[in-house]
Short mmCIF file of C-alpha atoms in Angstrom, two decimals:
data_model
loop_
_atom_site.label_atom_id
_atom_site.label_comp_id
_atom_site.label_asym_id
_atom_site.label_seq_id
_atom_site.Cartn_x
_atom_site.Cartn_y
_atom_site.Cartn_z
CA UNK A 1 60.75 126.34 66.99
CA UNK A 2 60.68 125.51 70.69
CA UNK A 3 57.53 126.28 72.60
CA UNK A 4 57.81 127.86 76.02
CA UNK A 5 55.99 125.88 78.70
CA UNK A 6 53.57 128.14 80.60
CA UNK A 7 51.45 125.85 82.76
CA UNK A 8 49.12 128.40 84.28
CA UNK A 9 47.98 130.17 81.10
CA UNK A 10 47.44 126.72 79.56
CA UNK A 11 45.32 125.67 82.54
CA UNK A 12 43.20 128.83 82.41
CA UNK A 13 42.58 128.25 78.70
CA UNK A 14 41.40 124.70 79.40
CA UNK A 15 39.11 125.47 82.32
CA UNK A 16 37.07 127.95 80.26
CA UNK A 17 35.84 125.08 78.10
CA UNK A 18 35.58 122.76 81.10
CA UNK A 19 33.42 125.31 82.94
CA UNK A 20 31.12 125.60 79.92
CA UNK A 21 30.47 121.87 79.53
CA UNK A 22 29.80 121.38 83.25
CA UNK A 23 27.34 124.26 83.33
CA UNK A 24 25.34 122.46 80.66
CA UNK A 25 24.76 119.51 83.00
CA UNK A 26 22.56 121.71 85.25
CA UNK A 27 21.58 124.82 83.28
CA UNK A 28 18.59 123.15 81.59
CA UNK A 29 16.85 122.25 84.87
CA UNK A 30 15.31 125.70 85.38
CA UNK A 31 14.44 126.02 81.68
CA UNK A 32 12.26 122.89 81.43
CA UNK A 33 8.89 124.69 81.79
CA UNK A 34 9.93 127.28 79.17
CA UNK A 35 11.11 124.55 76.77
CA UNK A 36 7.80 122.72 77.21
CA UNK A 37 5.88 125.90 76.39
CA UNK A 38 8.18 126.97 73.55
CA UNK A 39 8.05 123.60 71.78
CA UNK A 40 4.31 123.11 72.41
CA UNK A 41 4.80 119.95 74.46
CA UNK A 42 1.73 120.50 76.63
CA UNK A 43 2.19 118.40 79.77
CA UNK A 44 4.68 115.94 78.26
CA UNK A 45 7.21 116.32 81.07
CA UNK A 46 8.97 113.01 80.31
CA UNK A 47 10.02 114.26 76.87
CA UNK A 48 11.64 117.41 78.20
CA UNK A 49 13.47 115.44 80.91
CA UNK A 50 15.31 113.71 78.06
CA UNK A 51 16.89 117.05 77.15
CA UNK A 52 19.07 116.62 80.24
CA UNK A 53 19.13 112.81 80.31
CA UNK A 54 20.42 112.53 76.73
CA UNK A 55 23.28 114.91 77.48
CA UNK A 56 24.30 113.10 80.67
CA UNK A 57 24.12 109.72 78.98
CA UNK A 58 26.21 110.75 75.96
CA UNK A 59 28.66 112.49 78.32
CA UNK A 60 29.18 109.60 80.74
CA UNK A 61 29.36 106.55 78.46
CA UNK A 62 32.48 107.34 76.34
CA UNK A 63 34.73 108.82 79.06
CA UNK A 64 36.94 105.73 79.45
CA UNK A 65 37.51 105.64 75.69
CA UNK A 66 38.11 109.37 75.19
CA UNK A 67 40.64 109.43 78.02
CA UNK A 68 42.73 106.78 76.28
CA UNK A 69 42.33 108.52 72.90
CA UNK A 70 43.94 111.59 74.46
CA UNK A 71 47.02 109.53 75.36
CA UNK A 72 47.18 108.19 71.81
CA UNK A 73 46.49 111.27 69.68
CA UNK A 74 47.37 114.08 72.09
CA UNK A 75 45.16 115.74 74.73
CA UNK A 76 45.25 119.10 72.96
CA UNK A 77 43.97 117.63 69.69
CA UNK A 78 41.13 115.74 71.37
CA UNK A 79 40.18 118.78 73.46
CA UNK A 80 39.96 121.05 70.40
CA UNK A 81 37.93 118.50 68.41
CA UNK A 82 35.53 118.08 71.33
CA UNK A 83 35.25 121.85 71.73
CA UNK A 84 34.30 122.33 68.08
CA UNK A 85 31.67 119.57 68.31
CA UNK A 86 30.26 120.96 71.56
CA UNK A 87 30.06 124.55 70.28
CA UNK A 88 28.42 123.58 66.99
CA UNK A 89 25.93 121.34 68.79
CA UNK A 90 25.08 124.23 71.15
CA UNK A 91 24.04 126.37 68.19
CA UNK A 92 22.01 123.41 66.86
CA UNK A 93 20.23 123.15 70.23
CA UNK A 94 19.27 126.82 70.15
CA UNK A 95 17.78 126.57 66.66
CA UNK A 96 15.91 123.31 67.37
CA UNK A 97 12.22 123.67 66.69
CA UNK A 98 11.20 120.17 67.75
CA UNK A 99 11.87 118.19 70.93
CA UNK A 100 13.36 115.28 68.95
CA UNK A 101 15.87 117.58 67.23
CA UNK A 102 16.78 119.19 70.55
CA UNK A 103 17.43 115.80 72.16
CA UNK A 104 19.57 114.70 69.19
CA UNK A 105 21.61 117.90 69.42
CA UNK A 106 22.10 117.34 73.16
CA UNK A 107 23.48 113.87 72.42
CA UNK A 108 26.09 115.41 70.10
CA UNK A 109 26.82 118.03 72.77
CA UNK A 110 27.44 115.27 75.30
CA UNK A 111 29.85 113.49 72.96
CA UNK A 112 31.82 116.72 72.55
CA UNK A 113 31.95 117.14 76.33
CA UNK A 114 33.17 113.55 76.73
CA UNK A 115 36.05 114.25 74.35
CA UNK A 116 37.07 117.38 76.28
CA UNK A 117 36.79 116.47 79.96
CA UNK A 118 39.55 113.84 80.44
CA UNK A 119 42.03 115.98 78.52
CA UNK A 120 41.84 118.80 81.08
CA UNK A 121 43.05 116.58 83.93
CA UNK A 122 45.56 114.80 81.67
CA UNK A 123 47.22 118.09 80.71
CA UNK A 124 47.42 119.17 84.37
CA UNK A 125 49.01 115.83 85.26
CA UNK A 126 51.63 116.23 82.53
CA UNK A 127 52.63 119.90 82.77
CA UNK A 128 52.57 120.33 86.58
CA UNK A 129 54.95 118.28 88.76
CA UNK A 130 53.27 116.35 91.60
CA UNK A 131 54.56 118.65 94.32
CA UNK A 132 53.01 121.65 92.55
CA UNK A 133 49.88 120.03 91.23
CA UNK A 134 47.71 120.88 94.23
CA UNK A 135 47.15 124.52 93.27
CA UNK A 136 46.35 123.52 89.70
CA UNK A 137 43.90 120.85 90.81
CA UNK A 138 42.47 123.36 93.27
CA UNK A 139 41.55 125.59 90.34
CA UNK A 140 40.21 122.61 88.36
CA UNK A 141 38.16 121.56 91.37
CA UNK A 142 36.85 125.07 91.94
CA UNK A 143 35.64 125.18 88.35
CA UNK A 144 33.96 121.77 88.71
CA UNK A 145 32.23 122.75 91.95
CA UNK A 146 31.16 126.25 90.95
CA UNK A 147 29.95 125.28 87.47
CA UNK A 148 27.38 122.80 88.78
CA UNK A 149 25.98 125.53 91.03
CA UNK A 150 26.20 128.44 88.57
CA UNK A 151 24.25 126.47 85.96
CA UNK A 152 20.78 126.96 87.53
CA UNK A 153 21.54 130.63 88.34
CA UNK A 154 22.73 131.46 84.84
CA UNK A 155 19.89 129.44 83.35
CA UNK A 156 17.32 131.36 85.37
CA UNK A 157 18.71 134.74 84.30
CA UNK A 158 18.87 133.79 80.61
CA UNK A 159 15.42 132.18 80.54
CA UNK A 160 13.77 135.09 82.35
CA UNK A 161 15.43 137.74 80.17
CA UNK A 162 16.11 136.28 76.70
CA UNK A 163 14.34 132.92 76.39
CA UNK A 164 15.31 129.27 76.75
CA UNK A 165 17.26 129.21 73.46
CA UNK A 166 19.94 131.42 74.97
CA UNK A 167 21.04 128.84 77.50
CA UNK A 168 22.54 127.16 74.41
CA UNK A 169 23.42 130.20 72.25
CA UNK A 170 25.60 131.59 75.06
CA UNK A 171 27.99 128.68 74.50
CA UNK A 172 28.85 129.78 70.95
CA UNK A 173 30.92 132.93 71.72
CA UNK A 174 32.40 131.27 74.81
CA UNK A 175 33.38 128.23 72.74
CA UNK A 176 35.05 130.38 70.09
CA UNK A 177 37.10 132.25 72.72
CA UNK A 178 38.01 128.96 74.43
CA UNK A 179 39.16 127.49 71.09
CA UNK A 180 41.42 130.47 70.28
CA UNK A 181 42.97 130.47 73.75
CA UNK A 182 43.53 126.69 73.74
CA UNK A 183 45.15 126.85 70.29
CA UNK A 184 47.59 129.52 71.47
CA UNK A 185 48.28 128.56 75.08
CA UNK A 186 47.92 124.78 75.47
CA UNK A 187 51.12 122.94 74.51
CA UNK A 188 51.27 119.97 72.18
CA UNK A 189 52.46 117.10 74.34
CA UNK A 190 54.19 113.94 73.13
CA UNK A 191 51.78 111.11 72.40
CA UNK A 192 52.10 107.53 73.59
CA UNK A 193 51.53 104.73 71.13
CA UNK A 194 48.71 102.47 72.26
CA UNK A 195 47.14 99.44 70.69
CA UNK A 196 43.37 99.84 70.33
CA UNK A 197 41.42 97.45 72.55
CA UNK A 198 38.36 97.02 70.30
CA UNK A 199 36.63 94.43 72.49
CA UNK A 200 37.28 96.57 75.57
CA UNK A 201 35.74 99.60 73.83
CA UNK A 202 32.61 97.64 72.89
CA UNK A 203 32.16 96.06 76.33
CA UNK A 204 32.73 99.31 78.23
CA UNK A 205 30.41 101.33 75.98
CA UNK A 206 27.59 98.76 76.06
CA UNK A 207 27.93 98.13 79.80
CA UNK A 208 28.03 101.84 80.66
CA UNK A 209 25.06 102.58 78.42
CA UNK A 210 22.89 99.83 79.94
CA UNK A 211 23.82 100.77 83.52
CA UNK A 212 23.55 104.54 83.15
CA UNK A 213 20.33 104.37 81.11
CA UNK A 214 18.72 102.00 83.61
CA UNK A 215 19.64 104.13 86.62
CA UNK A 216 18.87 107.42 84.94
CA UNK A 217 15.46 106.44 83.55
CA UNK A 218 14.34 104.13 86.38
CA UNK A 219 11.99 106.65 87.95
CA UNK A 220 10.50 107.49 84.54
CA UNK A 221 9.28 103.91 84.16
CA UNK A 222 8.48 103.51 87.87
CA UNK A 223 11.35 100.98 88.08
CA UNK A 224 9.23 98.51 86.11
CA UNK A 225 8.80 97.42 82.50
CA UNK A 226 10.19 99.59 79.72
CA UNK A 227 9.06 97.63 76.69
CA UNK A 228 7.94 94.03 76.33
CA UNK A 229 10.23 91.78 78.37
CA UNK A 230 12.74 94.59 78.97
CA UNK A 231 12.65 96.07 82.47
CA UNK A 232 14.63 98.76 84.24
CA UNK A 233 16.22 96.25 86.62
CA UNK A 234 16.98 93.94 83.70
CA UNK A 235 18.97 96.72 82.04
CA UNK A 236 20.83 97.56 85.25
CA UNK A 237 21.74 93.92 85.91
CA UNK A 238 22.77 93.42 82.28
CA UNK A 239 24.95 96.52 82.50
CA UNK A 240 26.67 95.22 85.63
CA UNK A 241 27.26 91.82 84.00
CA UNK A 242 28.73 93.39 80.84
CA UNK A 243 30.97 95.69 82.90
CA UNK A 244 32.13 92.68 84.94
CA UNK A 245 33.00 90.95 81.66
CA UNK A 246 34.88 94.12 80.65
CA UNK A 247 36.97 94.02 83.85
CA UNK A 248 37.74 90.32 83.35
CA UNK A 249 38.82 91.01 79.77
CA UNK A 250 41.05 93.87 80.95
CA UNK A 251 42.76 91.47 83.37
CA UNK A 252 43.37 88.85 80.66
CA UNK A 253 44.25 91.20 77.81
CA UNK A 254 47.97 90.60 77.30
CA UNK A 255 48.44 93.47 74.83
CA UNK A 256 47.23 96.80 76.16
CA UNK A 257 43.89 97.06 77.96
CA UNK A 258 41.61 100.07 77.70
CA UNK A 259 41.50 100.27 81.50
CA UNK A 260 44.92 99.65 83.10
CA UNK A 261 43.89 97.75 86.25
CA UNK A 262 47.32 98.28 87.89
CA UNK A 263 46.23 101.90 88.42
CA UNK A 264 43.98 100.63 91.20
CA UNK A 265 46.95 99.16 93.07
CA UNK A 266 47.54 102.75 94.17
CA UNK A 267 45.38 102.93 97.29
CA UNK A 268 44.87 106.68 97.02
CA UNK A 269 43.75 106.44 93.38
CA UNK A 270 41.16 103.80 94.24
CA UNK A 271 39.86 105.65 97.31
CA UNK A 272 39.78 108.98 95.44
CA UNK A 273 37.56 107.44 92.79
CA UNK A 274 35.21 106.24 95.52
CA UNK A 275 35.24 109.69 97.13
CA UNK A 276 34.51 111.59 93.91
CA UNK A 277 31.57 109.24 93.29
CA UNK A 278 30.03 110.31 96.61
CA UNK A 279 30.70 113.98 95.82
CA UNK A 280 29.11 113.73 92.37
CA UNK A 281 26.14 111.97 93.97
CA UNK A 282 25.65 114.52 96.76
CA UNK A 283 26.15 117.64 94.61
CA UNK A 284 23.61 116.41 92.05
CA UNK A 285 21.14 115.45 94.80
CA UNK A 286 21.18 118.56 96.90
CA UNK A 287 19.92 121.22 94.47
CA UNK A 288 16.65 119.58 93.38
CA UNK A 289 14.84 119.51 96.76
CA UNK A 290 15.98 123.06 97.51
CA UNK A 291 14.92 124.50 94.15
CA UNK A 292 11.55 122.71 94.41
CA UNK A 293 11.05 124.16 97.89
CA UNK A 294 12.01 127.69 96.86
CA UNK A 295 9.69 127.70 93.83
CA UNK A 296 6.69 125.61 94.91
CA UNK A 297 6.47 126.65 98.57
CA UNK A 298 8.05 130.12 98.70
CA UNK A 299 6.99 131.21 95.18
CA UNK A 300 10.43 132.38 94.05
CA UNK A 301 11.25 132.81 90.37
CA UNK A 302 13.94 130.58 88.80
CA UNK A 303 16.46 133.42 89.14
CA UNK A 304 15.53 134.14 92.76
CA UNK A 305 15.68 130.47 93.73
CA UNK A 306 19.09 130.10 92.09
CA UNK A 307 20.33 133.20 93.96
CA UNK A 308 19.61 131.40 97.23
CA UNK A 309 22.50 129.08 96.31
CA UNK A 310 24.78 131.95 95.27
CA UNK A 311 26.78 131.95 98.56
CA UNK A 312 27.75 128.35 97.86
CA UNK A 313 29.08 129.17 94.39
CA UNK A 314 30.81 132.40 95.44
CA UNK A 315 32.57 131.08 98.54
CA UNK A 316 33.59 127.88 96.79
CA UNK A 317 35.12 129.79 93.88
CA UNK A 318 36.91 132.32 96.09
CA UNK A 319 38.34 129.87 98.62
CA UNK A 320 39.27 126.93 96.35
CA UNK A 321 42.49 128.52 94.96
CA UNK A 322 43.72 129.18 98.51
CA UNK A 323 42.92 125.59 99.46
CA UNK A 324 44.81 124.48 96.35
CA UNK A 325 47.99 126.12 97.62
CA UNK A 326 47.59 124.35 100.96
CA UNK A 327 47.30 120.95 99.27
CA UNK A 328 50.98 121.09 98.27
CA UNK A 329 52.03 121.78 101.87
CA UNK A 330 49.80 119.56 104.00
CA UNK A 331 48.27 116.11 103.75
CA UNK A 332 45.18 116.49 101.50
CA UNK A 333 43.34 114.12 103.84
CA UNK A 334 43.45 116.81 106.53
CA UNK A 335 41.54 119.15 104.20
CA UNK A 336 39.10 116.80 102.48
CA UNK A 337 37.89 114.97 105.60
CA UNK A 338 36.65 118.02 107.55
CA UNK A 339 35.36 119.57 104.32
CA UNK A 340 33.17 116.54 103.59
CA UNK A 341 31.96 116.46 107.20
CA UNK A 342 31.03 120.16 106.91
CA UNK A 343 29.33 119.37 103.58
CA UNK A 344 27.17 116.74 105.31
CA UNK A 345 26.46 119.05 108.26
CA UNK A 346 25.36 121.93 106.00
CA UNK A 347 22.87 119.67 104.20
CA UNK A 348 21.62 118.34 107.54
CA UNK A 349 21.19 121.95 108.73
CA UNK A 350 19.20 122.75 105.59
CA UNK A 351 16.98 119.75 106.31
CA UNK A 352 16.29 120.86 109.88
CA UNK A 353 15.70 124.53 108.96
CA UNK A 354 13.21 124.03 106.11
CA UNK A 355 9.68 125.02 107.05
CA UNK A 356 6.92 126.83 105.14
CA UNK A 357 7.46 130.08 107.04
CA UNK A 358 11.17 130.14 107.95
CA UNK A 359 12.89 133.48 107.35
CA UNK A 360 14.20 132.91 103.83
CA UNK A 361 17.42 134.82 104.51
CA UNK A 362 18.37 132.42 107.30
CA UNK A 363 18.71 129.74 104.63
CA UNK A 364 21.73 131.63 103.30
CA UNK A 365 23.67 130.33 106.34
CA UNK A 366 23.77 126.65 105.28
CA UNK A 367 24.36 127.85 101.71
CA UNK A 368 27.51 129.66 102.89
CA UNK A 369 28.65 126.63 104.88
CA UNK A 370 28.25 124.53 101.73
CA UNK A 371 30.50 126.94 99.84
CA UNK A 372 33.23 126.69 102.48
CA UNK A 373 32.93 122.90 102.43
CA UNK A 374 32.99 122.60 98.63
CA UNK A 375 36.19 124.64 98.40
CA UNK A 376 37.99 121.87 100.28
CA UNK A 377 36.48 118.90 98.45
CA UNK A 378 37.22 118.94 94.71
CA UNK A 379 40.88 120.00 94.75
CA UNK A 380 42.21 117.54 97.37
CA UNK A 381 40.35 114.58 95.85
CA UNK A 382 41.45 115.26 92.26
CA UNK A 383 45.05 115.97 93.34
CA UNK A 384 45.28 112.76 95.36
CA UNK A 385 43.81 110.73 92.49
CA UNK A 386 46.34 111.96 89.93
CA UNK A 387 49.45 112.48 92.06
CA UNK A 388 51.02 109.08 91.31
CA UNK A 389 49.67 108.53 87.77
CA UNK A 390 52.37 107.54 85.25
CA UNK A 391 52.53 110.11 82.46
CA UNK A 392 51.69 107.54 79.80
CA UNK A 393 48.48 106.71 81.72
CA UNK A 394 47.38 110.28 82.44
CA UNK A 395 44.49 110.13 79.98
CA UNK A 396 43.35 106.69 81.11
CA UNK A 397 43.44 107.71 84.78
CA UNK A 398 41.59 110.95 84.05
CA UNK A 399 38.97 109.02 82.10
CA UNK A 400 38.41 106.66 85.04
CA UNK A 401 38.17 109.54 87.52
CA UNK A 402 35.66 111.50 85.44
CA UNK A 403 33.66 108.36 84.70
CA UNK A 404 33.22 107.60 88.39
CA UNK A 405 32.26 111.23 89.01
CA UNK A 406 29.60 111.07 86.30
CA UNK A 407 28.29 107.72 87.54
CA UNK A 408 27.92 109.31 90.97
CA UNK A 409 25.99 112.20 89.41
CA UNK A 410 23.68 109.83 87.52
CA UNK A 411 23.11 107.73 90.64
CA UNK A 412 22.35 110.90 92.58
CA UNK A 413 19.93 112.21 89.97
CA UNK A 414 18.02 108.93 89.82
CA UNK A 415 18.03 108.41 93.58
CA UNK A 416 16.83 111.88 94.53
CA UNK A 417 14.04 111.76 91.92
CA UNK A 418 12.83 108.41 93.26
CA UNK A 419 13.10 109.58 96.88
CA UNK A 420 11.22 112.83 96.25
CA UNK A 421 8.43 110.95 94.49
CA UNK A 422 8.22 108.50 97.37
CA UNK A 423 8.17 111.15 100.07
CA UNK A 424 5.56 113.23 98.20
CA UNK A 425 3.35 110.15 97.96
CA UNK A 426 3.58 109.77 101.74
CA UNK A 427 3.44 113.41 102.86
CA UNK A 428 1.07 115.15 100.42
CA UNK A 429 -1.95 112.79 100.61
CA UNK A 430 -2.26 113.69 104.30
CA UNK A 431 -4.36 116.65 103.18
CA UNK A 432 -7.26 116.82 100.67
CA UNK A 433 -6.09 117.09 97.08
CA UNK A 434 -2.46 116.44 97.96
CA UNK A 435 -1.90 113.50 95.65
CA UNK A 436 -3.61 115.26 92.78
CA UNK A 437 -1.31 118.24 93.14
CA UNK A 438 1.92 116.21 93.31
CA UNK A 439 2.34 116.49 89.53
CA UNK A 440 2.12 120.28 89.80
CA UNK A 441 5.00 120.22 92.24
CA UNK A 442 7.08 118.24 89.77
CA UNK A 443 6.47 120.88 87.13
CA UNK A 444 7.55 123.69 89.46
CA UNK A 445 4.06 125.17 89.91
CA UNK A 446 3.43 126.99 93.21
CA UNK A 447 1.20 124.84 95.40
CA UNK A 448 -1.84 125.89 97.46
CA UNK A 449 -0.90 126.90 100.99
CA UNK A 450 -2.62 123.86 102.51
CA UNK A 451 0.00 121.65 100.84
CA UNK A 452 3.05 123.66 101.90
CA UNK A 453 3.73 121.77 105.14
CA UNK A 454 3.58 118.32 103.56
CA UNK A 455 5.70 119.33 100.57
CA UNK A 456 8.31 121.00 102.77
CA UNK A 457 8.48 117.88 104.94
CA UNK A 458 9.15 115.75 101.84
CA UNK A 459 11.96 118.06 100.67
CA UNK A 460 13.46 118.13 104.16
CA UNK A 461 13.55 114.35 104.31
CA UNK A 462 15.02 114.12 100.80
CA UNK A 463 17.99 116.32 101.80
CA UNK A 464 19.10 113.71 104.33
CA UNK A 465 20.17 111.42 101.45
CA UNK A 466 22.95 113.66 100.05
CA UNK A 467 23.96 114.50 103.63
CA UNK A 468 24.48 110.81 104.41
CA UNK A 469 26.39 110.20 101.15
CA UNK A 470 28.67 113.21 101.77
CA UNK A 471 29.48 111.82 105.22
CA UNK A 472 30.26 108.47 103.58
CA UNK A 473 32.75 110.34 101.40
CA UNK A 474 34.47 111.62 104.55
CA UNK A 475 34.79 108.04 105.80
CA UNK A 476 36.41 107.10 102.48
CA UNK A 477 39.06 109.84 102.35
CA UNK A 478 40.09 109.35 105.98
CA UNK A 479 41.77 106.13 104.77
CA UNK A 480 44.05 107.94 102.32
CA UNK A 481 47.73 107.28 102.77
CA UNK A 482 50.05 110.23 103.31
CA UNK A 483 51.37 111.24 99.86
CA UNK A 484 54.92 110.07 99.24
CA UNK A 485 57.26 111.91 96.87
CA UNK A 486 58.34 109.82 93.87
CA UNK A 487 61.88 108.47 93.79
CA UNK A 488 63.09 111.16 91.43
CA UNK A 489 62.12 113.85 93.97
CA UNK A 490 64.74 112.64 96.49
CA UNK A 491 67.69 114.92 97.29
CA UNK A 492 70.10 114.93 94.38
CA UNK A 493 73.73 115.92 93.97
CA UNK A 494 75.29 117.70 96.92
CA UNK A 495 72.24 117.35 99.10
CA UNK A 496 70.16 119.88 97.19
CA UNK A 497 66.50 118.93 97.40
CA UNK A 498 65.02 118.13 94.04
CA UNK A 499 61.95 120.17 94.76
CA UNK A 500 64.10 123.16 95.58
CA UNK A 501 65.79 122.79 92.24
CA UNK A 502 62.42 122.51 90.60
CA UNK A 503 61.31 125.61 92.42
CA UNK A 504 64.31 127.51 91.07
CA UNK A 505 63.67 126.21 87.59
CA UNK A 506 59.94 126.89 87.64
CA UNK A 507 58.96 130.19 89.25
CA UNK A 508 55.47 130.70 90.53
CA UNK A 509 52.65 130.42 88.04
CA UNK A 510 54.68 129.48 85.04
CA UNK A 511 57.22 132.34 84.90
CA UNK A 512 60.54 131.23 83.35
CA UNK A 513 63.92 132.83 83.01
CA UNK A 514 64.36 131.30 79.59
CA UNK A 515 62.16 129.55 77.04
CA UNK A 516 61.47 125.98 78.00
CA UNK A 517 60.74 123.28 75.43
CA UNK A 518 57.50 121.51 76.20
CA UNK A 519 57.99 118.10 77.78
CA UNK A 520 61.67 118.31 76.87
CA UNK A 521 63.05 118.30 80.40
CA UNK A 522 61.98 118.25 84.00
CA UNK A 523 59.57 121.18 84.19
CA UNK A 524 61.74 124.13 83.43
CA UNK A 525 65.27 122.97 82.60
CA UNK A 526 66.96 122.47 79.24
CA UNK A 527 68.08 119.08 78.06
CA UNK A 528 71.56 120.41 77.47
CA UNK A 529 71.89 121.50 81.08
CA UNK A 530 70.03 118.84 83.02
CA UNK A 531 70.54 115.12 82.66
CA UNK A 532 67.56 112.83 83.09
CA UNK A 533 67.09 111.64 86.63
CA UNK A 534 68.98 108.46 87.36
CA UNK A 535 67.65 107.67 90.80
CA UNK A 536 64.19 106.65 89.69
CA UNK A 537 63.02 103.36 91.03
CA UNK A 538 62.80 100.44 88.60
CA UNK A 539 59.69 100.80 86.48
CA UNK A 540 59.08 104.36 87.69
CA UNK A 541 58.84 107.20 85.20
CA UNK A 542 61.32 110.09 85.25
CA UNK A 543 60.11 113.60 85.96
CA UNK A 544 57.17 114.25 83.68
CA UNK A 545 58.52 114.01 80.20
CA UNK A 546 62.32 113.97 80.44
CA UNK A 547 63.63 113.54 76.91
CA UNK A 548 67.06 113.51 75.32
CA UNK A 549 66.25 116.45 73.10
CA UNK A 550 63.76 119.33 72.99
CA UNK A 551 60.42 118.64 71.39
CA UNK A 552 59.33 121.01 68.67
CA UNK A 553 55.82 122.38 68.79
#
């Protein structure tokens, strides 16, 4: 039985799960004090930090591998397996009665998330043609941007009303719904036979673990010795060396490397990976100083402090789909560059406005500017990164893109923690008792009024870091090349534009005049009626899955 291709329902089914796993990267931050109290940890703040660190580590390390597995065994299959693992691990987290069990469950959660994430972009790349992929990536980007901001807000509401366990229990019904929708709406796509690069898997996993662990836990060990002769910098350097060996092996592997280096010959793919690293860095950086300021200086509850960032989440979510439609009509560089500049300006404005007695409602202005900026960041970058990916490399390219995003987030998390600690050490001791109360600030305890000015100054200075990195992202995307249509999109036949034909074959948002076999023909035409494109350049793939015969589901 042929399966009708409905790209938009499939995308909506996927982003529900994607939204859930991204929320879990930030939702725990506001629950840390409650987890410490609920698990009787006393003042052991380092242990509870691992609840987030373990998840991020297990999420980031396998992404290169899971992206390639999606190409080999099918993105739908890998997505569903990851979703089951993630949902089951969420229930395990909620029932955990000991910090060690909770950390172990978060590791399993991260592995489930790593299986799911590359498949979402891979499916978009395969079921949407390049000239229509902007709107789809706009939605994907909106979900990515909003989820990281909704996490603290949702976490605050759940912790204040139901308890910390519910930040994990809430994933169970959402995961079940996401599984049912993905089973019904996401098509089974043809797989691509790949040889398994065992040495590449080992080198990439070991190198990523050493690098991410070293960066992520550097501030915990004061960037010094971890155990015996092992130091933080030793781990980071070892990780870089192992990853360099991985790249060399990928270049010399004559069979099929885990990381296809030719992908980076595409200038826009390479620059987009650099840009998404800066975005991941800046987005992860920006929330921590603001939440600390709102809670320790202004005395807001977790829910109230998260609501101060609500304009960012709302405006980003509302505007991103409209930006997505623009991406298909204009050069994405003309959207992403001003958006990243506005992103940097909004953070700079936050930095200048913070003071112990500023009207709190005035701080909603930079929050709104951030939302406008974020709506024009995720979609254009992800669209530009994937526009020219060969279909057989969709999973690998998505894995690379999400890996660089996660590395940026880990770098941002480690950098902002180190910077805040450094600035507090400088600014708080200026008054009596300042240094002694620095640990209270780290735990989110409201500080005595005499310390407000010094603490606010430290948070203000810390915000300049993500502002500078966001501006660096603007300097990266300004070098994008104007997107060029692939050879098969040239005018065909009697001068009829190929994209016009595609538009006739594929009405807006997945409506079809007749059932369309998945990946059977060029996005909306039957194999019996449409011959495969013959004007493709040598070595270039035909339009997204052209086959001689329909593919059964």
